[in-house]
């Protein structure tokens, strides 16, 4: 089963759920805004994504531009910022066992669900 880190007001998140539904893929929704990820969960997610913390940050987000763009943070500090401000995390994110991907564009999800 695929876990989808989801934000209810995000059109990309909604599109991913529709795509999974249309393709009869079983999934579990995790609303990471309502249930923010802990720093440990973010570290685990980064390993599954095979990505650095910078790739997880939504740098076009208003909150990022207003509060964080001009600041220098270590990776560990960024992990804590993301845990405390989950809206700054890229979305949607699909997790399948030991691997994960940022679900954009939706066309790339087809290769992920077939793995």
PDB file of N, CA and C in Angstrom:
ATOM      1  N   UNK A   1       0.836  -1.179   0.000  1.00  0.00           N
ATOM      2  CA  UNK A   1       0.000   0.000   0.000  1.00  0.00           C
ATOM      3  C   UNK A   1       0.882   1.243   0.000  1.00  0.00           C
ATOM      4  N   UNK A   2       0.454   2.250  -0.724  1.00  0.00           N
ATOM      5  CA  UNK A   2       1.180   3.508  -0.808  1.00  0.00           C
ATOM      6  C   UNK A   2       0.619   4.475   0.222  1.00  0.00           C
ATOM      7  N   UNK A   3       1.521   5.141   0.932  1.00  0.00           N
ATOM      8  CA  UNK A   3       1.124   6.206   1.846  1.00  0.00           C
ATOM      9  C   UNK A   3       1.302   7.524   1.103  1.00  0.00           C
ATOM     10  N   UNK A   4       0.329   8.405   1.247  1.00  0.00           N
ATOM     11  CA  UNK A   4       0.389   9.702   0.574  1.00  0.00           C
ATOM     12  C   UNK A   4       0.405  10.789   1.642  1.00  0.00           C
ATOM     13  N   UNK A   5       1.514  11.522   1.705  1.00  0.00           N
ATOM     14  CA  UNK A   5       1.576  12.698   2.565  1.00  0.00           C
ATOM     15  C   UNK A   5       0.846  13.798   1.810  1.00  0.00           C
ATOM     16  N   UNK A   6      -0.215  14.281   2.410  1.00  0.00           N
ATOM     17  CA  UNK A   6      -1.246  15.025   1.712  1.00  0.00           C
ATOM     18  C   UNK A   6      -1.554  16.321   2.443  1.00  0.00           C
ATOM     19  N   UNK A   7      -1.876  17.342   1.663  1.00  0.00           N
ATOM     20  CA  UNK A   7      -2.367  18.610   2.196  1.00  0.00           C
ATOM     21  C   UNK A   7      -3.704  18.864   1.512  1.00  0.00           C
ATOM     22  N   UNK A   8      -4.767  18.949   2.287  1.00  0.00           N
ATOM     23  CA  UNK A   8      -6.126  19.031   1.757  1.00  0.00           C
ATOM     24  C   UNK A   8      -6.403  20.186   0.825  1.00  0.00           C
ATOM     25  N   UNK A   9      -5.687  21.296   0.951  1.00  0.00           N
ATOM     26  CA  UNK A   9      -5.956  22.438   0.081  1.00  0.00           C
ATOM     27  C   UNK A   9      -5.019  22.494  -1.132  1.00  0.00           C
ATOM     28  N   UNK A  10      -4.223  21.462  -1.313  1.00  0.00           N
ATOM     29  CA  UNK A  10      -3.246  21.431  -2.410  1.00  0.00           C
ATOM     30  C   UNK A  10      -3.832  20.711  -3.628  1.00  0.00           C
ATOM     31  N   UNK A  11      -3.891  21.401  -4.742  1.00  0.00           N
ATOM     32  CA  UNK A  11      -4.462  20.806  -5.966  1.00  0.00           C
ATOM     33  C   UNK A  11      -3.629  19.628  -6.453  1.00  0.00           C
ATOM     34  N   UNK A  12      -2.316  19.690  -6.272  1.00  0.00           N
ATOM     35  CA  UNK A  12      -1.448  18.580  -6.690  1.00  0.00           C
ATOM     36  C   UNK A  12      -1.716  17.334  -5.846  1.00  0.00           C
ATOM     37  N   UNK A  13      -1.949  17.533  -4.551  1.00  0.00           N
ATOM     38  CA  UNK A  13      -2.283  16.403  -3.679  1.00  0.00           C
ATOM     39  C   UNK A  13      -3.587  15.767  -4.120  1.00  0.00           C
ATOM     40  N   UNK A  14      -4.570  16.581  -4.416  1.00  0.00           N
ATOM     41  CA  UNK A  14      -5.870  16.063  -4.865  1.00  0.00           C
ATOM     42  C   UNK A  14      -5.722  15.313  -6.188  1.00  0.00           C
ATOM     43  N   UNK A  15      -4.904  15.846  -7.089  1.00  0.00           N
ATOM     44  CA  UNK A  15      -4.692  15.191  -8.385  1.00  0.00           C
ATOM     45  C   UNK A  15      -4.042  13.820  -8.213  1.00  0.00           C
ATOM     46  N   UNK A  16      -3.122  13.707  -7.277  1.00  0.00           N
ATOM     47  CA  UNK A  16      -2.467  12.413  -7.027  1.00  0.00           C
ATOM     48  C   UNK A  16      -3.480  11.401  -6.513  1.00  0.00           C
ATOM     49  N   UNK A  17      -4.330  11.816  -5.579  1.00  0.00           N
ATOM     50  CA  UNK A  17      -5.343  10.897  -5.051  1.00  0.00           C
ATOM     51  C   UNK A  17      -6.283  10.432  -6.158  1.00  0.00           C
ATOM     52  N   UNK A  18      -6.679  11.338  -7.029  1.00  0.00           N
ATOM     53  CA  UNK A  18      -7.537  10.971  -8.161  1.00  0.00           C
ATOM     54  C   UNK A  18      -6.825   9.969  -9.064  1.00  0.00           C
ATOM     55  N   UNK A  19      -5.548  10.219  -9.330  1.00  0.00           N
ATOM     56  CA  UNK A  19      -4.770   9.324 -10.195  1.00  0.00           C
ATOM     57  C   UNK A  19      -4.674   7.923  -9.579  1.00  0.00           C
ATOM     58  N   UNK A  20      -4.383   7.853  -8.298  1.00  0.00           N
ATOM     59  CA  UNK A  20      -4.284   6.556  -7.631  1.00  0.00           C
ATOM     60  C   UNK A  20      -5.638   5.849  -7.645  1.00  0.00           C
ATOM     61  N   UNK A  21      -6.694   6.599  -7.384  1.00  0.00           N
ATOM     62  CA  UNK A  21      -8.046   6.033  -7.404  1.00  0.00           C
ATOM     63  C   UNK A  21      -8.396   5.473  -8.783  1.00  0.00           C
ATOM     64  N   UNK A  22      -8.133   6.257  -9.811  1.00  0.00           N
ATOM     65  CA  UNK A  22      -8.438   5.847 -11.191  1.00  0.00           C
ATOM     66  C   UNK A  22      -7.666   4.597 -11.599  1.00  0.00           C
ATOM     67  N   UNK A  23      -6.509   4.396 -11.009  1.00  0.00           N
ATOM     68  CA  UNK A  23      -5.670   3.251 -11.349  1.00  0.00           C
ATOM     69  C   UNK A  23      -5.779   2.116 -10.335  1.00  0.00           C
ATOM     70  N   UNK A  24      -6.805   2.190  -9.491  1.00  0.00           N
ATOM     71  CA  UNK A  24      -7.079   1.146  -8.495  1.00  0.00           C
ATOM     72  C   UNK A  24      -5.871   0.809  -7.626  1.00  0.00           C
ATOM     73  N   UNK A  25      -5.154   1.836  -7.213  1.00  0.00           N
ATOM     74  CA  UNK A  25      -3.993   1.662  -6.345  1.00  0.00           C
ATOM     75  C   UNK A  25      -4.439   1.930  -4.910  1.00  0.00           C
ATOM     76  N   UNK A  26      -4.188   0.972  -4.024  1.00  0.00           N
ATOM     77  CA  UNK A  26      -4.534   1.148  -2.610  1.00  0.00           C
ATOM     78  C   UNK A  26      -3.600   2.184  -1.987  1.00  0.00           C
ATOM     79  N   UNK A  27      -4.193   3.094  -1.226  1.00  0.00           N
ATOM     80  CA  UNK A  27      -3.374   4.114  -0.588  1.00  0.00           C
ATOM     81  C   UNK A  27      -3.966   4.510   0.759  1.00  0.00           C
ATOM     82  N   UNK A  28      -3.087   5.058   1.575  1.00  0.00           N
ATOM     83  CA  UNK A  28      -3.456   5.599   2.879  1.00  0.00           C
ATOM     84  C   UNK A  28      -3.088   7.073   2.866  1.00  0.00           C
ATOM     85  N   UNK A  29      -4.007   7.920   3.291  1.00  0.00           N
ATOM     86  CA  UNK A  29      -3.760   9.358   3.334  1.00  0.00           C
ATOM     87  C   UNK A  29      -3.210   9.740   4.702  1.00  0.00           C
ATOM     88  N   UNK A  30      -2.140  10.501   4.687  1.00  0.00           N
ATOM     89  CA  UNK A  30      -1.582  11.063   5.913  1.00  0.00           C
ATOM     90  C   UNK A  30      -1.596  12.582   5.745  1.00  0.00           C
ATOM     91  N   UNK A  31      -2.480  13.249   6.466  1.00  0.00           N
ATOM     92  CA  UNK A  31      -2.566  14.710   6.406  1.00  0.00           C
ATOM     93  C   UNK A  31      -1.476  15.264   7.317  1.00  0.00           C
ATOM     94  N   UNK A  32      -0.359  15.629   6.716  1.00  0.00           N
ATOM     95  CA  UNK A  32       0.795  16.044   7.515  1.00  0.00           C
ATOM     96  C   UNK A  32       0.667  17.474   8.030  1.00  0.00           C
ATOM     97  N   UNK A  33      -0.386  18.163   7.652  1.00  0.00           N
ATOM     98  CA  UNK A  33      -0.658  19.473   8.242  1.00  0.00           C
ATOM     99  C   UNK A  33      -1.360  19.256   9.588  1.00  0.00           C
ATOM    100  N   UNK A  34      -2.336  18.351   9.587  1.00  0.00           N
ATOM    101  CA  UNK A  34      -3.063  18.028  10.821  1.00  0.00           C
ATOM    102  C   UNK A  34      -2.210  17.204  11.784  1.00  0.00           C
ATOM    103  N   UNK A  35      -1.356  16.351  11.230  1.00  0.00           N
ATOM    104  CA  UNK A  35      -0.470  15.499  12.029  1.00  0.00           C
ATOM    105  C   UNK A  35       0.963  15.736  11.566  1.00  0.00           C
ATOM    106  N   UNK A  36       1.579  16.837  12.025  1.00  0.00           N
ATOM    107  CA  UNK A  36       2.935  17.158  11.562  1.00  0.00           C
ATOM    108  C   UNK A  36       3.925  16.027  11.816  1.00  0.00           C
ATOM    109  N   UNK A  37       4.870  15.912  10.905  1.00  0.00           N
ATOM    110  CA  UNK A  37       5.922  14.907  11.039  1.00  0.00           C
ATOM    111  C   UNK A  37       6.916  15.334  12.116  1.00  0.00           C
ATOM    112  N   UNK A  38       7.370  14.380  12.875  1.00  0.00           N
ATOM    113  CA  UNK A  38       8.407  14.654  13.873  1.00  0.00           C
ATOM    114  C   UNK A  38       9.748  14.814  13.143  1.00  0.00           C
ATOM    115  N   UNK A  39      10.733  15.394  13.810  1.00  0.00           N
ATOM    116  CA  UNK A  39      12.063  15.466  13.187  1.00  0.00           C
ATOM    117  C   UNK A  39      12.572  14.084  12.755  1.00  0.00           C
ATOM    118  N   UNK A  40      12.343  13.049  13.560  1.00  0.00           N
ATOM    119  CA  UNK A  40      12.787  11.701  13.197  1.00  0.00           C
ATOM    120  C   UNK A  40      12.066  11.217  11.935  1.00  0.00           C
ATOM    121  N   UNK A  41      10.773  11.473  11.849  1.00  0.00           N
ATOM    122  CA  UNK A  41      10.018  11.067  10.658  1.00  0.00           C
ATOM    123  C   UNK A  41      10.511  11.808   9.416  1.00  0.00           C
ATOM    124  N   UNK A  42      10.893  13.066   9.565  1.00  0.00           N
ATOM    125  CA  UNK A  42      11.429  13.820   8.426  1.00  0.00           C
ATOM    126  C   UNK A  42      12.775  13.248   8.006  1.00  0.00           C
ATOM    127  N   UNK A  43      13.623  12.900   8.956  1.00  0.00           N
ATOM    128  CA  UNK A  43      14.915  12.281   8.610  1.00  0.00           C
ATOM    129  C   UNK A  43      14.702  10.972   7.856  1.00  0.00           C
ATOM    130  N   UNK A  44      13.760  10.167   8.332  1.00  0.00           N
ATOM    131  CA  UNK A  44      13.445   8.898   7.663  1.00  0.00           C
ATOM    132  C   UNK A  44      12.913   9.158   6.257  1.00  0.00           C
ATOM    133  N   UNK A  45      12.052  10.136   6.132  1.00  0.00           N
ATOM    134  CA  UNK A  45      11.501  10.487   4.825  1.00  0.00           C
ATOM    135  C   UNK A  45      12.602  10.922   3.861  1.00  0.00           C
ATOM    136  N   UNK A  46      13.528  11.728   4.335  1.00  0.00           N
ATOM    137  CA  UNK A  46      14.635  12.175   3.482  1.00  0.00           C
ATOM    138  C   UNK A  46      15.454  10.992   2.974  1.00  0.00           C
ATOM    139  N   UNK A  47      15.671   9.997   3.824  1.00  0.00           N
ATOM    140  CA  UNK A  47      16.393   8.797   3.386  1.00  0.00           C
ATOM    141  C   UNK A  47      15.611   8.057   2.316  1.00  0.00           C
ATOM    142  N   UNK A  48      14.302   7.944   2.504  1.00  0.00           N
ATOM    143  CA  UNK A  48      13.471   7.249   1.514  1.00  0.00           C
ATOM    144  C   UNK A  48      13.417   8.016   0.200  1.00  0.00           C
ATOM    145  N   UNK A  49      13.468   9.334   0.288  1.00  0.00           N
ATOM    146  CA  UNK A  49      13.476  10.168  -0.919  1.00  0.00           C
ATOM    147  C   UNK A  49      14.859  10.193  -1.569  1.00  0.00           C
ATOM    148  N   UNK A  50      15.877   9.795  -0.813  1.00  0.00           N
ATOM    149  CA  UNK A  50      17.265   9.918  -1.259  1.00  0.00           C
ATOM    150  C   UNK A  50      17.536  11.380  -1.630  1.00  0.00           C
ATOM    151  N   UNK A  51      17.153  12.271  -0.698  1.00  0.00           N
ATOM    152  CA  UNK A  51      17.231  13.705  -0.963  1.00  0.00           C
ATOM    153  C   UNK A  51      17.793  14.435   0.250  1.00  0.00           C
ATOM    154  N   UNK A  52      18.271  15.632  -0.013  1.00  0.00           N
ATOM    155  CA  UNK A  52      18.695  16.518   1.055  1.00  0.00           C
ATOM    156  C   UNK A  52      17.519  17.347   1.532  1.00  0.00           C
ATOM    157  N   UNK A  53      17.654  17.922   2.697  1.00  0.00           N
ATOM    158  CA  UNK A  53      16.555  18.684   3.279  1.00  0.00           C
ATOM    159  C   UNK A  53      16.147  19.871   2.400  1.00  0.00           C
ATOM    160  N   UNK A  54      17.093  20.457   1.681  1.00  0.00           N
ATOM    161  CA  UNK A  54      16.766  21.596   0.815  1.00  0.00           C
ATOM    162  C   UNK A  54      15.746  21.227  -0.268  1.00  0.00           C
ATOM    163  N   UNK A  55      15.782  19.983  -0.715  1.00  0.00           N
ATOM    164  CA  UNK A  55      14.842  19.531  -1.749  1.00  0.00           C
ATOM    165  C   UNK A  55      13.428  19.368  -1.217  1.00  0.00           C
ATOM    166  N   UNK A  56      13.280  19.319   0.092  1.00  0.00           N
ATOM    167  CA  UNK A  56      11.979  19.126   0.717  1.00  0.00           C
ATOM    168  C   UNK A  56      11.274  20.448   1.012  1.00  0.00           C
ATOM    169  N   UNK A  57      12.005  21.548   0.927  1.00  0.00           N
ATOM    170  CA  UNK A  57      11.467  22.861   1.298  1.00  0.00           C
ATOM    171  C   UNK A  57      10.752  23.519   0.116  1.00  0.00           C
ATOM    172  N   UNK A  58       9.548  24.020   0.387  1.00  0.00           N
ATOM    173  CA  UNK A  58       8.782  24.770  -0.615  1.00  0.00           C
ATOM    174  C   UNK A  58       9.267  26.225  -0.586  1.00  0.00           C
ATOM    175  N   UNK A  59      10.208  26.536  -1.456  1.00  0.00           N
ATOM    176  CA  UNK A  59      10.837  27.852  -1.425  1.00  0.00           C
ATOM    177  C   UNK A  59       9.983  28.953  -2.062  1.00  0.00           C
ATOM    178  N   UNK A  60       8.898  28.576  -2.722  1.00  0.00           N
ATOM    179  CA  UNK A  60       7.980  29.578  -3.261  1.00  0.00           C
ATOM    180  C   UNK A  60       6.863  29.911  -2.278  1.00  0.00           C
ATOM    181  N   UNK A  61       6.838  29.220  -1.158  1.00  0.00           N
ATOM    182  CA  UNK A  61       5.807  29.436  -0.143  1.00  0.00           C
ATOM    183  C   UNK A  61       5.968  30.817   0.505  1.00  0.00           C
ATOM    184  N   UNK A  62       4.857  31.461   0.763  1.00  0.00           N
ATOM    185  CA  UNK A  62       4.870  32.800   1.365  1.00  0.00           C
ATOM    186  C   UNK A  62       5.576  32.798   2.721  1.00  0.00           C
ATOM    187  N   UNK A  63       5.294  31.793   3.541  1.00  0.00           N
ATOM    188  CA  UNK A  63       5.929  31.690   4.861  1.00  0.00           C
ATOM    189  C   UNK A  63       7.445  31.589   4.733  1.00  0.00           C
ATOM    190  N   UNK A  64       7.907  30.794   3.784  1.00  0.00           N
ATOM    191  CA  UNK A  64       9.349  30.662   3.561  1.00  0.00           C
ATOM    192  C   UNK A  64       9.950  32.019   3.201  1.00  0.00           C
ATOM    193  N   UNK A  65       9.329  32.700   2.261  1.00  0.00           N
ATOM    194  CA  UNK A  65       9.866  33.990   1.806  1.00  0.00           C
ATOM    195  C   UNK A  65       9.880  35.024   2.920  1.00  0.00           C
ATOM    196  N   UNK A  66       8.841  35.028   3.744  1.00  0.00           N
ATOM    197  CA  UNK A  66       8.740  36.029   4.798  1.00  0.00           C
ATOM    198  C   UNK A  66       9.618  35.736   6.007  1.00  0.00           C
ATOM    199  N   UNK A  67       9.747  34.455   6.384  1.00  0.00           N
ATOM    200  CA  UNK A  67      10.424  34.124   7.633  1.00  0.00           C
ATOM    201  C   UNK A  67      11.773  33.442   7.509  1.00  0.00           C
ATOM    202  N   UNK A  68      12.003  32.749   6.396  1.00  0.00           N
ATOM    203  CA  UNK A  68      13.168  31.860   6.363  1.00  0.00           C
ATOM    204  C   UNK A  68      14.142  32.085   5.211  1.00  0.00           C
ATOM    205  N   UNK A  69      13.730  32.743   4.161  1.00  0.00           N
ATOM    206  CA  UNK A  69      14.567  32.859   2.966  1.00  0.00           C
ATOM    207  C   UNK A  69      15.910  33.523   3.243  1.00  0.00           C
ATOM    208  N   UNK A  70      15.934  34.502   4.104  1.00  0.00           N
ATOM    209  CA  UNK A  70      17.166  35.253   4.354  1.00  0.00           C
ATOM    210  C   UNK A  70      18.031  34.634   5.445  1.00  0.00           C
ATOM    211  N   UNK A  71      17.578  33.538   6.032  1.00  0.00           N
ATOM    212  CA  UNK A  71      18.314  32.936   7.147  1.00  0.00           C
ATOM    213  C   UNK A  71      19.109  31.716   6.698  1.00  0.00           C
ATOM    214  N   UNK A  72      20.222  31.521   7.369  1.00  0.00           N
ATOM    215  CA  UNK A  72      21.036  30.338   7.137  1.00  0.00           C
ATOM    216  C   UNK A  72      20.745  29.341   8.257  1.00  0.00           C
ATOM    217  N   UNK A  73      20.380  28.111   7.878  1.00  0.00           N
ATOM    218  CA  UNK A  73      20.113  27.066   8.864  1.00  0.00           C
ATOM    219  C   UNK A  73      20.911  25.823   8.490  1.00  0.00           C
ATOM    220  N   UNK A  74      21.306  25.087   9.503  1.00  0.00           N
ATOM    221  CA  UNK A  74      21.917  23.785   9.258  1.00  0.00           C
ATOM    222  C   UNK A  74      20.810  22.835   8.829  1.00  0.00           C
ATOM    223  N   UNK A  75      21.185  21.682   8.317  1.00  0.00           N
ATOM    224  CA  UNK A  75      20.180  20.690   7.931  1.00  0.00           C
ATOM    225  C   UNK A  75      19.312  20.306   9.119  1.00  0.00           C
ATOM    226  N   UNK A  76      19.918  20.139  10.265  1.00  0.00           N
ATOM    227  CA  UNK A  76      19.157  19.753  11.457  1.00  0.00           C
ATOM    228  C   UNK A  76      18.183  20.861  11.867  1.00  0.00           C
ATOM    229  N   UNK A  77      18.617  22.103  11.756  1.00  0.00           N
ATOM    230  CA  UNK A  77      17.708  23.222  12.061  1.00  0.00           C
ATOM    231  C   UNK A  77      16.544  23.247  11.068  1.00  0.00           C
ATOM    232  N   UNK A  78      16.828  22.991   9.782  1.00  0.00           N
ATOM    233  CA  UNK A  78      15.756  22.950   8.785  1.00  0.00           C
ATOM    234  C   UNK A  78      14.765  21.834   9.082  1.00  0.00           C
ATOM    235  N   UNK A  79      15.267  20.699   9.523  1.00  0.00           N
ATOM    236  CA  UNK A  79      14.374  19.583   9.871  1.00  0.00           C
ATOM    237  C   UNK A  79      13.418  20.014  10.980  1.00  0.00           C
ATOM    238  N   UNK A  80      13.930  20.731  11.963  1.00  0.00           N
ATOM    239  CA  UNK A  80      13.075  21.226  13.037  1.00  0.00           C
ATOM    240  C   UNK A  80      12.091  22.280  12.529  1.00  0.00           C
ATOM    241  N   UNK A  81      12.539  23.162  11.645  1.00  0.00           N
ATOM    242  CA  UNK A  81      11.650  24.165  11.058  1.00  0.00           C
ATOM    243  C   UNK A  81      10.510  23.470  10.313  1.00  0.00           C
ATOM    244  N   UNK A  82      10.831  22.445   9.518  1.00  0.00           N
ATOM    245  CA  UNK A  82       9.801  21.731   8.757  1.00  0.00           C
ATOM    246  C   UNK A  82       8.828  21.002   9.684  1.00  0.00           C
ATOM    247  N   UNK A  83       9.322  20.467  10.765  1.00  0.00           N
ATOM    248  CA  UNK A  83       8.453  19.790  11.713  1.00  0.00           C
ATOM    249  C   UNK A  83       7.481  20.777  12.355  1.00  0.00           C
ATOM    250  N   UNK A  84       7.963  21.979  12.625  1.00  0.00           N
ATOM    251  CA  UNK A  84       7.139  23.008  13.261  1.00  0.00           C
ATOM    252  C   UNK A  84       6.277  23.775  12.256  1.00  0.00           C
ATOM    253  N   UNK A  85       6.636  23.725  10.980  1.00  0.00           N
ATOM    254  CA  UNK A  85       5.921  24.459   9.925  1.00  0.00           C
ATOM    255  C   UNK A  85       5.674  23.520   8.749  1.00  0.00           C
ATOM    256  N   UNK A  86       4.783  22.550   8.906  1.00  0.00           N
ATOM    257  CA  UNK A  86       4.619  21.525   7.871  1.00  0.00           C
ATOM    258  C   UNK A  86       4.172  22.051   6.508  1.00  0.00           C
ATOM    259  N   UNK A  87       3.607  23.242   6.470  1.00  0.00           N
ATOM    260  CA  UNK A  87       3.197  23.779   5.167  1.00  0.00           C
ATOM    261  C   UNK A  87       4.394  24.058   4.263  1.00  0.00           C
ATOM    262  N   UNK A  88       5.598  24.067   4.824  1.00  0.00           N
ATOM    263  CA  UNK A  88       6.809  24.299   4.029  1.00  0.00           C
ATOM    264  C   UNK A  88       7.335  23.033   3.348  1.00  0.00           C
ATOM    265  N   UNK A  89       6.701  21.891   3.619  1.00  0.00           N
ATOM    266  CA  UNK A  89       7.153  20.630   3.032  1.00  0.00           C
ATOM    267  C   UNK A  89       6.532  20.440   1.650  1.00  0.00           C
ATOM    268  N   UNK A  90       7.367  20.059   0.688  1.00  0.00           N
ATOM    269  CA  UNK A  90       6.881  19.746  -0.661  1.00  0.00           C
ATOM    270  C   UNK A  90       5.756  18.721  -0.576  1.00  0.00           C
ATOM    271  N   UNK A  91       4.849  18.788  -1.498  1.00  0.00           N
ATOM    272  CA  UNK A  91       3.720  17.870  -1.498  1.00  0.00           C
ATOM    273  C   UNK A  91       3.187  17.673  -2.895  1.00  0.00           C
ATOM    274  N   UNK A  92       2.498  16.595  -3.088  1.00  0.00           N
ATOM    275  CA  UNK A  92       2.338  15.440  -2.221  1.00  0.00           C
ATOM    276  C   UNK A  92       3.596  14.574  -2.252  1.00  0.00           C
ATOM    277  N   UNK A  93       3.719  13.727  -1.263  1.00  0.00           N
ATOM    278  CA  UNK A  93       4.822  12.770  -1.211  1.00  0.00           C
ATOM    279  C   UNK A  93       4.218  11.384  -1.105  1.00  0.00           C
ATOM    280  N   UNK A  94       4.703  10.487  -1.956  1.00  0.00           N
ATOM    281  CA  UNK A  94       4.241   9.105  -1.942  1.00  0.00           C
ATOM    282  C   UNK A  94       5.323   8.237  -1.335  1.00  0.00           C
ATOM    283  N   UNK A  95       4.915   7.329  -0.461  1.00  0.00           N
ATOM    284  CA  UNK A  95       5.856   6.427   0.206  1.00  0.00           C
ATOM    285  C   UNK A  95       5.402   5.000  -0.059  1.00  0.00           C
ATOM    286  N   UNK A  96       6.350   4.206  -0.523  1.00  0.00           N
ATOM    287  CA  UNK A  96       6.073   2.793  -0.799  1.00  0.00           C
ATOM    288  C   UNK A  96       7.228   1.988  -0.220  1.00  0.00           C
ATOM    289  N   UNK A  97       6.999   1.446   0.990  1.00  0.00           N
ATOM    290  CA  UNK A  97       8.054   0.675   1.642  1.00  0.00           C
ATOM    291  C   UNK A  97       9.282   1.529   1.888  1.00  0.00           C
ATOM    292  N   UNK A  98      10.435   1.113   1.343  1.00  0.00           N
ATOM    293  CA  UNK A  98      11.683   1.818   1.628  1.00  0.00           C
ATOM    294  C   UNK A  98      11.964   3.009   0.708  1.00  0.00           C
ATOM    295  N   UNK A  99      11.049   3.318  -0.205  1.00  0.00           N
ATOM    296  CA  UNK A  99      11.292   4.420  -1.138  1.00  0.00           C
ATOM    297  C   UNK A  99      10.146   5.431  -1.094  1.00  0.00           C
ATOM    298  N   UNK A 100      10.449   6.645  -1.538  1.00  0.00           N
ATOM    299  CA  UNK A 100       9.444   7.705  -1.580  1.00  0.00           C
ATOM    300  C   UNK A 100       9.751   8.609  -2.764  1.00  0.00           C
ATOM    301  N   UNK A 101       8.758   9.389  -3.159  1.00  0.00           N
ATOM    302  CA  UNK A 101       8.952  10.372  -4.222  1.00  0.00           C
ATOM    303  C   UNK A 101       8.031  11.550  -3.988  1.00  0.00           C
ATOM    304  N   UNK A 102       8.461  12.701  -4.458  1.00  0.00           N
ATOM    305  CA  UNK A 102       7.579  13.860  -4.495  1.00  0.00           C
ATOM    306  C   UNK A 102       6.703  13.674  -5.723  1.00  0.00           C
ATOM    307  N   UNK A 103       5.402  13.692  -5.536  1.00  0.00           N
ATOM    308  CA  UNK A 103       4.448  13.323  -6.581  1.00  0.00           C
ATOM    309  C   UNK A 103       4.150  14.381  -7.607  1.00  0.00           C
ATOM    310  N   UNK A 104       5.174  14.942  -8.174  1.00  0.00           N
ATOM    311  CA  UNK A 104       4.997  15.905  -9.254  1.00  0.00           C
ATOM    312  C   UNK A 104       6.074  15.665 -10.289  1.00  0.00           C
ATOM    313  N   UNK A 105       5.723  15.767 -11.514  1.00  0.00           N
ATOM    314  CA  UNK A 105       4.361  15.836 -12.042  1.00  0.00           C
ATOM    315  C   UNK A 105       3.646  14.495 -11.878  1.00  0.00           C
ATOM    316  N   UNK A 106       2.345  14.535 -11.967  1.00  0.00           N
ATOM    317  CA  UNK A 106       1.536  13.345 -11.725  1.00  0.00           C
ATOM    318  C   UNK A 106       1.904  12.199 -12.675  1.00  0.00           C
ATOM    319  N   UNK A 107       2.397  12.523 -13.856  1.00  0.00           N
ATOM    320  CA  UNK A 107       2.779  11.499 -14.830  1.00  0.00           C
ATOM    321  C   UNK A 107       3.901  10.607 -14.305  1.00  0.00           C
ATOM    322  N   UNK A 108       4.759  11.159 -13.464  1.00  0.00           N
ATOM    323  CA  UNK A 108       5.870  10.372 -12.920  1.00  0.00           C
ATOM    324  C   UNK A 108       5.415   9.338 -11.899  1.00  0.00           C
ATOM    325  N   UNK A 109       4.224   9.515 -11.365  1.00  0.00           N
ATOM    326  CA  UNK A 109       3.721   8.596 -10.350  1.00  0.00           C
ATOM    327  C   UNK A 109       3.503   7.204 -10.932  1.00  0.00           C
ATOM    328  N   UNK A 110       3.162   7.137 -12.187  1.00  0.00           N
ATOM    329  CA  UNK A 110       2.917   5.833 -12.832  1.00  0.00           C
ATOM    330  C   UNK A 110       4.137   4.937 -12.709  1.00  0.00           C
ATOM    331  N   UNK A 111       5.328   5.476 -12.863  1.00  0.00           N
ATOM    332  CA  UNK A 111       6.546   4.666 -12.756  1.00  0.00           C
ATOM    333  C   UNK A 111       6.769   4.239 -11.300  1.00  0.00           C
ATOM    334  N   UNK A 112       6.395   5.088 -10.371  1.00  0.00           N
ATOM    335  CA  UNK A 112       6.571   4.782  -8.956  1.00  0.00           C
ATOM    336  C   UNK A 112       5.641   3.671  -8.507  1.00  0.00           C
ATOM    337  N   UNK A 113       4.394   3.710  -8.933  1.00  0.00           N
ATOM    338  CA  UNK A 113       3.441   2.688  -8.475  1.00  0.00           C
ATOM    339  C   UNK A 113       3.708   1.337  -9.105  1.00  0.00           C
ATOM    340  N   UNK A 114       4.463   1.316 -10.197  1.00  0.00           N
ATOM    341  CA  UNK A 114       4.785   0.054 -10.855  1.00  0.00           C
ATOM    342  C   UNK A 114       6.031  -0.610 -10.283  1.00  0.00           C
ATOM    343  N   UNK A 115       6.764   0.086  -9.414  1.00  0.00           N
ATOM    344  CA  UNK A 115       8.002  -0.474  -8.849  1.00  0.00           C
ATOM    345  C   UNK A 115       7.704  -1.597  -7.904  1.00  0.00           C
TER     346      UNK A 115
END
